[in-house]
Structures are given as C-alpha cells and as structure tokens.
Amino acid sequence: MAKFFAAISLAGTGFFTANEIIPALPQGVEGASILPLVASSFGLLLGWRVVGLHPGRPWMSAISDGLRGALYMMAWSYAFLGAAQMLKLALRMRYDDAVEALVDIIGQGAAIAQASFSVDVLIVLICGAVLAGGASEWAYRKYGR
C-alpha cells in the first residue's frame, strides 16, 4: 500500500507541476502538449520504485524520499522534452552526426528546464513531493507493506 500511495501521489504531483510548467515553456517546444501525461507517468513509476521503496522509517526519511522522487521525475521529464526537441531539430538536418544530436538532448533539456523554473513550479513540486513521501509513510503505518 505504501508503494501505491506514493505512486498515485507522485503521479498527481507530476500532472499538476507539468500544468504549471507549460505556460512558461518557450514557444515551439516539441512535446509540450503531452507533458502532463508524461510527467504523471514518470511520477507513477518513480513513486513506486523510489518513494515507496523503503517505508517504515522516520517521517523525515519519507519526506526525503518524496523529494528525491520528485527530482528524478523532473529530470526524466526534462530529458523527454530535450529528446523530443532534438528529434524535431534532427528532422530538419541541424546536426552533423549522431553524437552531436545525442549530446544536444542534455543541452535542450537544460535550456527548457532553465526557462520553466519559477516559484510557482517549485512550490507545487515541493509540496507534492512532501505529500507523496508523507502519504507513503502514512499508508505503511495504517495498512502495512
């Protein structure tokens, strides 16, 4: 149950955070329309595998796991957006070789991340991560593993 509650909570965090990010993205970013679905999918996976993995510890450890899961979720979401943007540019023949295109995934993701970080995004992300860690620990204490 702890994994289930963590997964559902982090998926919701990803959905609401992505909805806060979309207006801040630069115009023409490929994959921005499906970002809430992608972020919530990553949140579901990482909530199950990262946040709900070690329940039964102190509350601060659970909150730390929630923050770590949210950080991973955002890194994977920005990597997805960077890869989508790289594919868009690769179809326009902007790269000389494959290595340059693969390296540009990191650059595109970092540029999108820098453009989309704001106070609103961070508040939603941190509150959701704390909620996910707390929900995981609460579910463990109420229902067991």
CSV table of C-alpha atoms in Angstrom, one decimal:
chain,number,residue,atom,x,y,z
A,1,MET,CA,0.0,0.0,0.0
A,2,ALA,CA,2.9,2.4,0.7
A,3,LYS,CA,4.1,2.0,-2.9
A,4,PHE,CA,0.6,2.5,-4.3
A,5,PHE,CA,0.0,5.7,-2.3
A,6,ALA,CA,3.5,7.0,-3.2
A,7,ALA,CA,2.9,6.3,-6.9
A,8,ILE,CA,-0.5,7.9,-7.0
A,9,SER,CA,0.7,11.0,-5.1
A,10,LEU,CA,3.8,11.5,-7.2
A,11,ALA,CA,1.7,11.0,-10.4
A,12,GLY,CA,-0.6,13.8,-9.3
A,13,THR,CA,2.4,15.9,-8.4
A,14,GLY,CA,3.8,15.4,-11.9
A,15,PHE,CA,0.5,16.2,-13.5
A,16,PHE,CA,0.0,19.5,-11.6
A,17,THR,CA,3.6,20.5,-11.9
A,18,ALA,CA,3.6,19.9,-15.7
A,19,ASN,CA,0.5,22.1,-15.9
A,20,GLU,CA,2.4,24.9,-14.2
A,21,ILE,CA,5.4,24.4,-16.5
A,22,ILE,CA,3.5,24.5,-19.8
A,23,PRO,CA,2.8,28.3,-19.8
A,24,ALA,CA,6.5,29.0,-19.1
A,25,LEU,CA,7.9,26.9,-21.9
A,26,PRO,CA,9.4,28.7,-24.9
A,27,GLN,CA,7.2,28.8,-28.0
A,28,GLY,CA,7.6,25.8,-30.3
A,29,VAL,CA,8.9,23.2,-27.8
A,30,GLU,CA,8.0,19.8,-29.2
A,31,GLY,CA,6.1,17.5,-26.8
A,32,ALA,CA,4.8,20.3,-24.5
A,33,SER,CA,1.2,19.3,-25.1
A,34,ILE,CA,1.6,15.8,-23.7
A,35,LEU,CA,3.9,16.9,-20.8
A,36,PRO,CA,1.3,16.3,-18.1
A,37,LEU,CA,0.7,12.7,-19.3
A,38,VAL,CA,4.5,12.1,-19.5
A,39,ALA,CA,5.3,13.7,-16.1
A,40,SER,CA,2.5,11.8,-14.4
A,41,SER,CA,3.7,8.5,-16.0
A,42,PHE,CA,7.2,9.1,-14.7
A,43,GLY,CA,5.7,10.1,-11.3
A,44,LEU,CA,3.7,6.8,-11.2
A,45,LEU,CA,6.8,4.8,-12.0
A,46,LEU,CA,9.2,6.7,-9.7
A,47,GLY,CA,6.7,6.9,-6.9
A,48,TRP,CA,6.5,3.1,-6.9
A,49,ARG,CA,10.2,2.5,-7.4
A,50,VAL,CA,11.8,5.3,-5.4
A,51,VAL,CA,9.4,6.9,-2.9
A,52,GLY,CA,7.6,3.8,-1.7
A,53,LEU,CA,10.6,1.5,-1.7
A,54,HIS,CA,11.6,1.8,2.0
A,55,PRO,CA,8.6,2.5,4.2
A,56,GLY,CA,8.7,2.2,8.0
A,57,ARG,CA,11.4,4.8,8.6
A,58,PRO,CA,11.1,8.2,10.3
A,59,TRP,CA,8.9,10.8,8.7
A,60,MET,CA,11.9,12.9,7.6
A,61,SER,CA,13.3,10.0,5.6
A,62,ALA,CA,9.9,9.5,3.9
A,63,ILE,CA,9.8,13.2,3.0
A,64,SER,CA,13.4,13.0,1.7
A,65,ASP,CA,12.4,10.0,-0.4
A,66,GLY,CA,9.5,12.1,-1.8
A,67,LEU,CA,11.8,15.0,-2.7
A,68,ARG,CA,14.3,12.6,-4.3
A,69,GLY,CA,11.5,11.0,-6.4
A,70,ALA,CA,10.2,14.4,-7.5
A,71,LEU,CA,13.7,15.5,-8.5
A,72,TYR,CA,14.1,12.3,-10.6
A,73,MET,CA,10.7,12.8,-12.1
A,74,MET,CA,11.5,16.3,-13.2
A,75,ALA,CA,14.9,15.2,-14.6
A,76,TRP,CA,13.2,12.5,-16.7
A,77,SER,CA,10.5,14.9,-17.9
A,78,TYR,CA,13.1,17.4,-19.0
A,79,ALA,CA,15.1,14.6,-20.7
A,80,PHE,CA,11.9,13.7,-22.5
A,81,LEU,CA,11.4,17.2,-23.7
A,82,GLY,CA,15.0,17.5,-24.7
A,83,ALA,CA,14.8,14.3,-26.7
A,84,ALA,CA,11.6,15.5,-28.4
A,85,GLN,CA,13.2,18.8,-29.3
A,86,MET,CA,16.3,17.1,-30.5
A,87,LEU,CA,14.3,14.8,-32.8
A,88,LYS,CA,12.5,17.9,-34.2
A,89,LEU,CA,15.8,19.5,-35.0
A,90,ALA,CA,17.3,16.3,-36.3
A,91,LEU,CA,14.4,16.0,-38.8
A,92,ARG,CA,15.4,19.5,-40.1
A,93,MET,CA,19.0,18.2,-40.5
A,94,ARG,CA,20.5,20.6,-37.9
A,95,TYR,CA,23.2,18.1,-36.7
A,96,ASP,CA,26.3,16.9,-38.5
A,97,ASP,CA,26.5,13.5,-36.7
A,98,ALA,CA,24.6,11.3,-34.2
A,99,VAL,CA,26.9,12.1,-31.3
A,100,GLU,CA,26.2,15.8,-31.7
A,101,ALA,CA,22.5,15.1,-31.6
A,102,LEU,CA,22.7,12.9,-28.5
A,103,VAL,CA,24.7,15.5,-26.7
A,104,ASP,CA,22.2,18.1,-27.6
A,105,ILE,CA,19.5,16.2,-25.7
A,106,ILE,CA,21.1,17.4,-22.5
A,107,GLY,CA,21.5,21.0,-23.8
A,108,GLN,CA,17.9,21.2,-25.0
A,109,GLY,CA,16.6,19.7,-21.7
A,110,ALA,CA,18.7,22.1,-19.6
A,111,ALA,CA,17.5,25.1,-21.7
A,112,ILE,CA,13.9,24.1,-21.2
A,113,ALA,CA,14.4,23.5,-17.5
A,114,GLN,CA,16.0,26.9,-17.1
A,115,ALA,CA,13.2,28.6,-18.9
A,116,SER,CA,10.5,26.9,-16.9
A,117,PHE,CA,11.7,27.1,-13.4
A,118,SER,CA,9.7,29.6,-11.4
A,119,VAL,CA,8.4,30.0,-7.8
A,120,ASP,CA,5.0,28.5,-8.7
A,121,VAL,CA,6.6,25.4,-10.2
A,122,LEU,CA,8.9,24.9,-7.3
A,123,ILE,CA,6.0,25.3,-4.7
A,124,VAL,CA,3.8,22.8,-6.5
A,125,LEU,CA,6.7,20.4,-6.9
A,126,ILE,CA,8.0,20.6,-3.3
A,127,CYS,CA,4.5,20.4,-1.7
A,128,GLY,CA,3.6,17.4,-3.9
A,129,ALA,CA,6.8,15.7,-3.1
A,130,VAL,CA,6.4,16.1,0.6
A,131,LEU,CA,2.8,14.9,0.3
A,132,ALA,CA,3.9,11.8,-1.7
A,133,GLY,CA,6.5,10.9,0.9
A,134,GLY,CA,4.1,11.5,3.8
A,135,ALA,CA,1.3,9.5,2.1
A,136,SER,CA,3.7,6.6,1.6
A,137,GLU,CA,4.7,6.6,5.2
A,138,TRP,CA,1.1,7.0,6.4
A,139,ALA,CA,-0.1,4.2,4.2
A,140,TYR,CA,2.6,1.9,5.6
A,141,ARG,CA,1.7,2.7,9.2
A,142,LYS,CA,-2.0,2.3,8.5
A,143,TYR,CA,-2.1,-0.7,6.2
A,144,GLY,CA,1.4,-2.3,6.4
A,145,ARG,CA,3.5,-3.2,3.5
